[in-house]
Short mmCIF file of C-alpha atoms in Angstrom, two decimals:
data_model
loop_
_atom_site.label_atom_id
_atom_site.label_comp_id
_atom_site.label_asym_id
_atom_site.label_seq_id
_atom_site.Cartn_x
_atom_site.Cartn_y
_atom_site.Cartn_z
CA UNK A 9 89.37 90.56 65.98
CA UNK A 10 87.69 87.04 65.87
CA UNK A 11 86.62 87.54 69.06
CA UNK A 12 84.63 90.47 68.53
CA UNK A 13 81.83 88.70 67.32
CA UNK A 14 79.07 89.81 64.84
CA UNK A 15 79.40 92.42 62.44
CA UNK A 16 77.54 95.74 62.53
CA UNK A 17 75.18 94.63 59.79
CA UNK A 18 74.53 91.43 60.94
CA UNK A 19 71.94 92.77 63.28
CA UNK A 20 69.61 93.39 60.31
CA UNK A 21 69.89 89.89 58.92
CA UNK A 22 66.80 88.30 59.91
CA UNK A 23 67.15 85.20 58.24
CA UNK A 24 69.70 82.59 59.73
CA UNK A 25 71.12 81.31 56.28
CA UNK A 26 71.90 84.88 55.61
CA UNK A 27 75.60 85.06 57.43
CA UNK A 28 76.43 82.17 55.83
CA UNK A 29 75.99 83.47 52.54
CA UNK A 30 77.42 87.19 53.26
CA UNK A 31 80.32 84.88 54.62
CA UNK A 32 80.78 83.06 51.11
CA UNK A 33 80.35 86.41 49.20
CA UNK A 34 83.30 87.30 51.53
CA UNK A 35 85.52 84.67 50.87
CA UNK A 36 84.45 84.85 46.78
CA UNK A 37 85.94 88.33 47.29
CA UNK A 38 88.91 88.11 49.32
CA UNK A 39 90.43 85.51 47.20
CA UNK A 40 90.88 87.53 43.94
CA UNK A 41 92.73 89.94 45.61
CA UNK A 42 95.01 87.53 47.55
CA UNK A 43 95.69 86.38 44.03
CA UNK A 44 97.27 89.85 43.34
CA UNK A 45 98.77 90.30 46.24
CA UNK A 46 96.42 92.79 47.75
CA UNK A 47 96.78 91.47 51.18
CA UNK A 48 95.13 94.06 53.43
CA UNK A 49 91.64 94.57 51.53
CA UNK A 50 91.82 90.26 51.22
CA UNK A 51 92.55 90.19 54.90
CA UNK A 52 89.31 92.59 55.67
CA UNK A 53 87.16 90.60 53.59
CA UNK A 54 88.41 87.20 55.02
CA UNK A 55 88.37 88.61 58.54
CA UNK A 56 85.35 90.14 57.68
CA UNK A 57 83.33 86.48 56.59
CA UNK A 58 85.03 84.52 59.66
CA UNK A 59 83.25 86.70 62.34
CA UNK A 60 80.06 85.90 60.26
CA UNK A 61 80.04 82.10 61.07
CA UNK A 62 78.38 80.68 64.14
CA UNK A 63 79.34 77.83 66.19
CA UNK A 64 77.70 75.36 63.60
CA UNK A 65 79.53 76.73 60.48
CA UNK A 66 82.27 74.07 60.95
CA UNK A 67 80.16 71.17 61.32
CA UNK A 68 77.46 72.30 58.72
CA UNK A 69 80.04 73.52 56.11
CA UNK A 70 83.31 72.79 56.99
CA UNK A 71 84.90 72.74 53.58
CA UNK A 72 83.95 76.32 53.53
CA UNK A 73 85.03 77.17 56.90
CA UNK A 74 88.35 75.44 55.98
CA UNK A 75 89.12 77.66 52.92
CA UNK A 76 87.83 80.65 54.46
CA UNK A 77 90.29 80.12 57.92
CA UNK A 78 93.43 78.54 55.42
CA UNK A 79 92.94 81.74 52.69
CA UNK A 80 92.68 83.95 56.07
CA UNK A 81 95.81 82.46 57.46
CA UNK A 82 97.58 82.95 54.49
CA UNK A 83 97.49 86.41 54.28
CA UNK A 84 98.23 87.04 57.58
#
């Protein structure tokens, strides 16, 4: 699945900070419901913001990517 590279939608965002910040918006949403245990909608979301990063997202943010791969790995 990580593999698969962009999402659908990511085709219409035009702007390059805009993955990035669907990517956070994942990860602000896949962590409530790891906290109750709602492991296969937090995996899509997680899953979901980790094939929005690009090859820079670990040097340009990589307390983000961190949390976003740890919370990921976690549910799996």
């Amino acid at each position: 699945y990580l593999r698969c590279g962009r999402t659908k939608g990511s085709k219409l965002m035009t702007d390059s900070r805009e993955p990035s910040a669907v990517a956070k918006l994942c990860l602000n949403a896949g962590q409530p419901a790891l906290q109750v245990s709602n492991f296969q909608l937090a995996s899509t979301y997680l899953l979901q913001g980790i094939s929005l990063l690009g090859e820079q997202s670990w040097q340009d943010e990589y307390d983000f990517c961190l949390q976003l791969f740890n919370d990921s790995a976690e549910v799996a």
